[in-house]
mmCIF file of C-alpha atoms in Angstrom:
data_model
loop_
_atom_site.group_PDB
_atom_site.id
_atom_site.type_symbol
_atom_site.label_atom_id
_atom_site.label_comp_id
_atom_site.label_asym_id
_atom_site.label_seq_id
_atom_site.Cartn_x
_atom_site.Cartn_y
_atom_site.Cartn_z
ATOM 1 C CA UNK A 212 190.699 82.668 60.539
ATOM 2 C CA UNK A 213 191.086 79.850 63.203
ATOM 3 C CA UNK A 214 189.834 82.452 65.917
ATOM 4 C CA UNK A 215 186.414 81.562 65.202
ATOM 5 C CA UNK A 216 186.886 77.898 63.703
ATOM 6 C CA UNK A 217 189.049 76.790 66.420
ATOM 7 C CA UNK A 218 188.115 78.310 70.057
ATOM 8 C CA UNK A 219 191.346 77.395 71.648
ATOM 9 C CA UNK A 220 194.196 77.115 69.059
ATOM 10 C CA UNK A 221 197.184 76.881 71.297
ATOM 11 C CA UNK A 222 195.674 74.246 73.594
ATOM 12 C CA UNK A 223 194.715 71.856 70.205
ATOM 13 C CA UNK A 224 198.366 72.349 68.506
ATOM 14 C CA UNK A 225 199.955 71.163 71.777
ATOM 15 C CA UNK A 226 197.271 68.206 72.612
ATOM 16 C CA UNK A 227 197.653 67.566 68.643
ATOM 17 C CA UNK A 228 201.744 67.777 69.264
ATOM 18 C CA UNK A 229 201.158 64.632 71.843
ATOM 19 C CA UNK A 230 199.227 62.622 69.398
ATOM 20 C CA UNK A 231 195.701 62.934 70.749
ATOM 21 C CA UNK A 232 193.964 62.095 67.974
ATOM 22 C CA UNK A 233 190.711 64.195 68.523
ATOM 23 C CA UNK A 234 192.717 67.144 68.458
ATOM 24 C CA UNK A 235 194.063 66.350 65.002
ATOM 25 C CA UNK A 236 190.177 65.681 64.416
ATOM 26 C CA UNK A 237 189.511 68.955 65.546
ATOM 27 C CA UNK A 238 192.414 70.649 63.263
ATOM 28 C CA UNK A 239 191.000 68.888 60.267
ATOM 29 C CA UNK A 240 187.472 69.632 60.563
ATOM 30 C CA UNK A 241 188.233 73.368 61.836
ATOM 31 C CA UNK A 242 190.465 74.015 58.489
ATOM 32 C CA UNK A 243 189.288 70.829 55.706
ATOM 33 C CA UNK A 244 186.811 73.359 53.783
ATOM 34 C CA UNK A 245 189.709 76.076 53.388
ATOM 35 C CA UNK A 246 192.034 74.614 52.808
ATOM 36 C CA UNK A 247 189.693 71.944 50.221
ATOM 37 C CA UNK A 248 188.354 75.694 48.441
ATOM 38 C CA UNK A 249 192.314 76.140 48.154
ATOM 39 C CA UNK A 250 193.301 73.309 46.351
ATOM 40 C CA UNK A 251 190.254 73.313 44.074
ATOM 41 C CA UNK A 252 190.892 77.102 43.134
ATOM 42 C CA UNK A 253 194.437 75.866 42.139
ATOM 43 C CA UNK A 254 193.620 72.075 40.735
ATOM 44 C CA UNK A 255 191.472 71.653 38.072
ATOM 45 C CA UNK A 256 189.446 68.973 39.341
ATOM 46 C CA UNK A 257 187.771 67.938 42.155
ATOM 47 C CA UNK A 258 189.804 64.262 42.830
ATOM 48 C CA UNK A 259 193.172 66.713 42.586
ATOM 49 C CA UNK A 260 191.544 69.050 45.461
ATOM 50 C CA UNK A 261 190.487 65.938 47.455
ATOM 51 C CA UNK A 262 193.885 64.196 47.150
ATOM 52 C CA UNK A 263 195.223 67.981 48.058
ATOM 53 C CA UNK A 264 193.570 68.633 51.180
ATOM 54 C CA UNK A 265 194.301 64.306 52.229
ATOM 55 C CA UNK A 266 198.038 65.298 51.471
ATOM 56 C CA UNK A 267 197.989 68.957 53.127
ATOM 57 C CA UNK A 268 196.378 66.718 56.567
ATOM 58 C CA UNK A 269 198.944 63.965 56.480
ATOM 59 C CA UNK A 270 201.732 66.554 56.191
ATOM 60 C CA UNK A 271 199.872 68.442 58.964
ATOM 61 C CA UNK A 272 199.689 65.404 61.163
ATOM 62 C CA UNK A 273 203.649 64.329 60.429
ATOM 63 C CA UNK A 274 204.670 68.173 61.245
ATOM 64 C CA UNK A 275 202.873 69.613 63.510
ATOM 65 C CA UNK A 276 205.817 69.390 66.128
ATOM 66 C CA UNK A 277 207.226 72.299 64.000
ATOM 67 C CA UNK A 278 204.633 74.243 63.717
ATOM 68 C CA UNK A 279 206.636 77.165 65.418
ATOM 69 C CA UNK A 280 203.548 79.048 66.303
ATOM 70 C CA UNK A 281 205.346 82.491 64.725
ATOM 71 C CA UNK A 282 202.220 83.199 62.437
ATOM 72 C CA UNK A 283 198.544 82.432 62.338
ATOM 73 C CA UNK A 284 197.805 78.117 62.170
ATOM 74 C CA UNK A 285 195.880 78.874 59.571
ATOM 75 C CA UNK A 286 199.073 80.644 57.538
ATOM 76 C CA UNK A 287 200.915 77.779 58.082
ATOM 77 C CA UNK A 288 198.157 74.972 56.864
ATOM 78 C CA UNK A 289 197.704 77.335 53.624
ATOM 79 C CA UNK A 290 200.971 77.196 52.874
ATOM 80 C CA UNK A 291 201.539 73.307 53.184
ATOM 81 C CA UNK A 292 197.972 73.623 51.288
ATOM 82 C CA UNK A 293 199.087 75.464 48.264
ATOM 83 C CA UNK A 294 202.354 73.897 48.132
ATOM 84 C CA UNK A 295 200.783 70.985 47.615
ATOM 85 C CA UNK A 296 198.542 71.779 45.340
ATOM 86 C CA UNK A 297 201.401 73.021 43.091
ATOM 87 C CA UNK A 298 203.164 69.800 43.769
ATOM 88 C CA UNK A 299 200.161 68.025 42.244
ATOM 89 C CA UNK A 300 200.293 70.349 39.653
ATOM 90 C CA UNK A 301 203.931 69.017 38.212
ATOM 91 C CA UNK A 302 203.075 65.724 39.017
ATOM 92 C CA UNK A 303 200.304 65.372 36.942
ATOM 93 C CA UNK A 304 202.505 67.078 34.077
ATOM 94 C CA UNK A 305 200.586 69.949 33.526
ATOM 95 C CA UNK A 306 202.017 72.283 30.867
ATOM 96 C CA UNK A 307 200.966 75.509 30.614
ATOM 97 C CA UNK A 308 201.755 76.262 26.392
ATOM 98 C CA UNK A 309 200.371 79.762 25.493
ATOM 99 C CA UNK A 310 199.992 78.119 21.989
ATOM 100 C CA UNK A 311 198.560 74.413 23.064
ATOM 101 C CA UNK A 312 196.446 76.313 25.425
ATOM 102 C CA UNK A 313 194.783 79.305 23.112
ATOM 103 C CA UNK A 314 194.323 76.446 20.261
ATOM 104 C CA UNK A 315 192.039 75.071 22.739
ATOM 105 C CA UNK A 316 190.350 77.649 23.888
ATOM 106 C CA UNK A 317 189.995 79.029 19.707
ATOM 107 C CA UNK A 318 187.906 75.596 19.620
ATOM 108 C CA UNK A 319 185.912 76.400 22.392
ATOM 109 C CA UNK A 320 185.068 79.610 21.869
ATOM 110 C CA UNK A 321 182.288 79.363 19.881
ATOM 111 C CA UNK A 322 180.965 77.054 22.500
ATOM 112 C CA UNK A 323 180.496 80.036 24.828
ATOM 113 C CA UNK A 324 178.938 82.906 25.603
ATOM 114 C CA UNK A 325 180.084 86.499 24.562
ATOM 115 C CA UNK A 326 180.300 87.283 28.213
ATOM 116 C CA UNK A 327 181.941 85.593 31.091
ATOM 117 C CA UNK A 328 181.426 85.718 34.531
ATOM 118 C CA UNK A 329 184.989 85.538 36.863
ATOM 119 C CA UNK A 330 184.664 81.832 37.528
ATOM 120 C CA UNK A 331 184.297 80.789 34.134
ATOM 121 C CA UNK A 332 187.200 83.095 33.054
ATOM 122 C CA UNK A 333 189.426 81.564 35.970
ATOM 123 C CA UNK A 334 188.474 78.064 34.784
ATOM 124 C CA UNK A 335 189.627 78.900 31.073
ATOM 125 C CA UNK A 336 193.531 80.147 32.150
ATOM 126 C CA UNK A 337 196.376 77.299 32.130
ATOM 127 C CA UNK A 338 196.653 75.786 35.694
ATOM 128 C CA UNK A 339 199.927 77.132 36.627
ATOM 129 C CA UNK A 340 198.573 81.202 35.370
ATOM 130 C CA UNK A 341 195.410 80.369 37.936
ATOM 131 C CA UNK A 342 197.163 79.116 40.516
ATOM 132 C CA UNK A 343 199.748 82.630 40.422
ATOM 133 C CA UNK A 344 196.316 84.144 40.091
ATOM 134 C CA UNK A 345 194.535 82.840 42.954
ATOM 135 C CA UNK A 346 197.751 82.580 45.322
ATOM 136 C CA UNK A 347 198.697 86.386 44.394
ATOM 137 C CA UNK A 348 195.339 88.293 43.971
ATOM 138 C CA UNK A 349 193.546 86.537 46.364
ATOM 139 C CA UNK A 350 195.735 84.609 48.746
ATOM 140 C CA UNK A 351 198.117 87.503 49.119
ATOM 141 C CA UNK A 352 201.080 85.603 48.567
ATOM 142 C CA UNK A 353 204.018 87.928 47.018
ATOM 143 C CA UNK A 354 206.037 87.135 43.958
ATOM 144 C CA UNK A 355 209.062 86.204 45.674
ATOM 145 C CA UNK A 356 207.205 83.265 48.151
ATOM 146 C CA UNK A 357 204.742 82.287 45.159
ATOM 147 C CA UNK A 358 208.325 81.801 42.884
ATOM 148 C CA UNK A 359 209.553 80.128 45.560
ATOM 149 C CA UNK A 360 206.691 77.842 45.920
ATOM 150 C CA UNK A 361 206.714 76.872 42.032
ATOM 151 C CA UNK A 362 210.409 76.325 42.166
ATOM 152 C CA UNK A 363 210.806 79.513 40.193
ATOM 153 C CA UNK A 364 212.022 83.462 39.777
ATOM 154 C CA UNK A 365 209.717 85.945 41.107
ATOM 155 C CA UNK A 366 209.968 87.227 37.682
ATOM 156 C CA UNK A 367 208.435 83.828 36.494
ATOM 157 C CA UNK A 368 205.464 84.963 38.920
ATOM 158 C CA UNK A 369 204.784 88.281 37.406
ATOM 159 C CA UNK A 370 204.849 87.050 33.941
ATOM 160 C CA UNK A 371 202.545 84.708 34.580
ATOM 161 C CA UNK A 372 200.539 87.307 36.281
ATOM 162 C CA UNK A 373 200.514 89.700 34.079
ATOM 163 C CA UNK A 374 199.892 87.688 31.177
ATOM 164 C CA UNK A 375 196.910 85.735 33.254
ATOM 165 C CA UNK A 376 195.357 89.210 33.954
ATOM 166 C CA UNK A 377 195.303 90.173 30.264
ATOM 167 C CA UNK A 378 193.457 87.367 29.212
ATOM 168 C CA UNK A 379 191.050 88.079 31.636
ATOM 169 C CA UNK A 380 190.517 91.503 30.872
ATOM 170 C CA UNK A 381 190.521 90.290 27.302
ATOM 171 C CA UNK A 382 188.093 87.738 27.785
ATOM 172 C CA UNK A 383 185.876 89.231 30.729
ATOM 173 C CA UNK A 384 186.148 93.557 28.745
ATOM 174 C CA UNK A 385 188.424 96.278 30.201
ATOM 175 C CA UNK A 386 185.598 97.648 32.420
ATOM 176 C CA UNK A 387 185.221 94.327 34.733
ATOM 177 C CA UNK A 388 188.728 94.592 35.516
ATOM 178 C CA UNK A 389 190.216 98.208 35.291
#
């Protein structure tokens, strides 16, 4: 990714490594509108993805003297990007109740349409089932690092997984997804 944001990667991680400020600039700007697509795929809101990508750059600032270069810059800001996001997940106390959470939905349903595009779908799962979701089927994040992440089993990760992916099909019809 940062091949075509950021020209010159090496040279900006080491200038950014001596505290030159433009080159922390120049991380920020090159990376704030993946990393701000992250946290908003993960967070509900749009003040949690904001505070997200503030907290992913300060960490990337106060770090970045061990970033060890072994994978892509981009890899390594994702990862401070979703764990973060999860992080802001259990702090706001999110609880993701199959039976708190279909109640809900019950009273909405008749508030929406018989079909549902993806987005809406995603929306409608319990934060912590979109955010194994989005950080699995899209991120490409295995069960063992996403468990890790969420301070859980990798078992924890394909329940939640496979459980997300039946609503979906449930919600969106078996051909959408199969």
């Amino acid at each position: 990714m940062e091949s075509y944001i950021l020209s010159d990667a090496e040279s900006v991680v080491a200038r950014a490594r001596r505290g030159d400020e433009a080159a922390l600039e120049a991380l920020y700007r090159a990376f704030e509108v993946p990393v701000y697509h992250l946290a908003r795929r993960i967070c509900r809101t749009t003040e949690d993805a904001e505070d997200v990508l503030q907290e992913t750059f300060f960490e990337v600032c106060r770090s970045i003297g061990r970033y060890r270069e072994e994978g892509s810059l981009w890899g390594w800001i994702r990862t401070i990007a979703a764990s973060k996001a999860l992080m802001r997940l259990r702090r706001n106390k999110y609880r993701d109740t199959d039976e708190l959470h279909d109640e809900l939905v019950g009273q909405r349903k008749e508030e929406t349409h018989l079909r549902m595009d993806l987005e809406a779908a995603l929306e409608r799962l319990p934060e912590v089932s979109r955010a194994v979701v989005w950080l699995h089927d899209v991120e490409g994040y295995t069960h063992d690092e996403i468990g890790g992440m969420m301070g859980k089993t990798p078992s924890f990760s394909k329940s939640q997984l496979a459980r997300a992916h039946a609503r979906l099909r449930r919600w969106l019809g078996e051909e959408v997804l199969a």
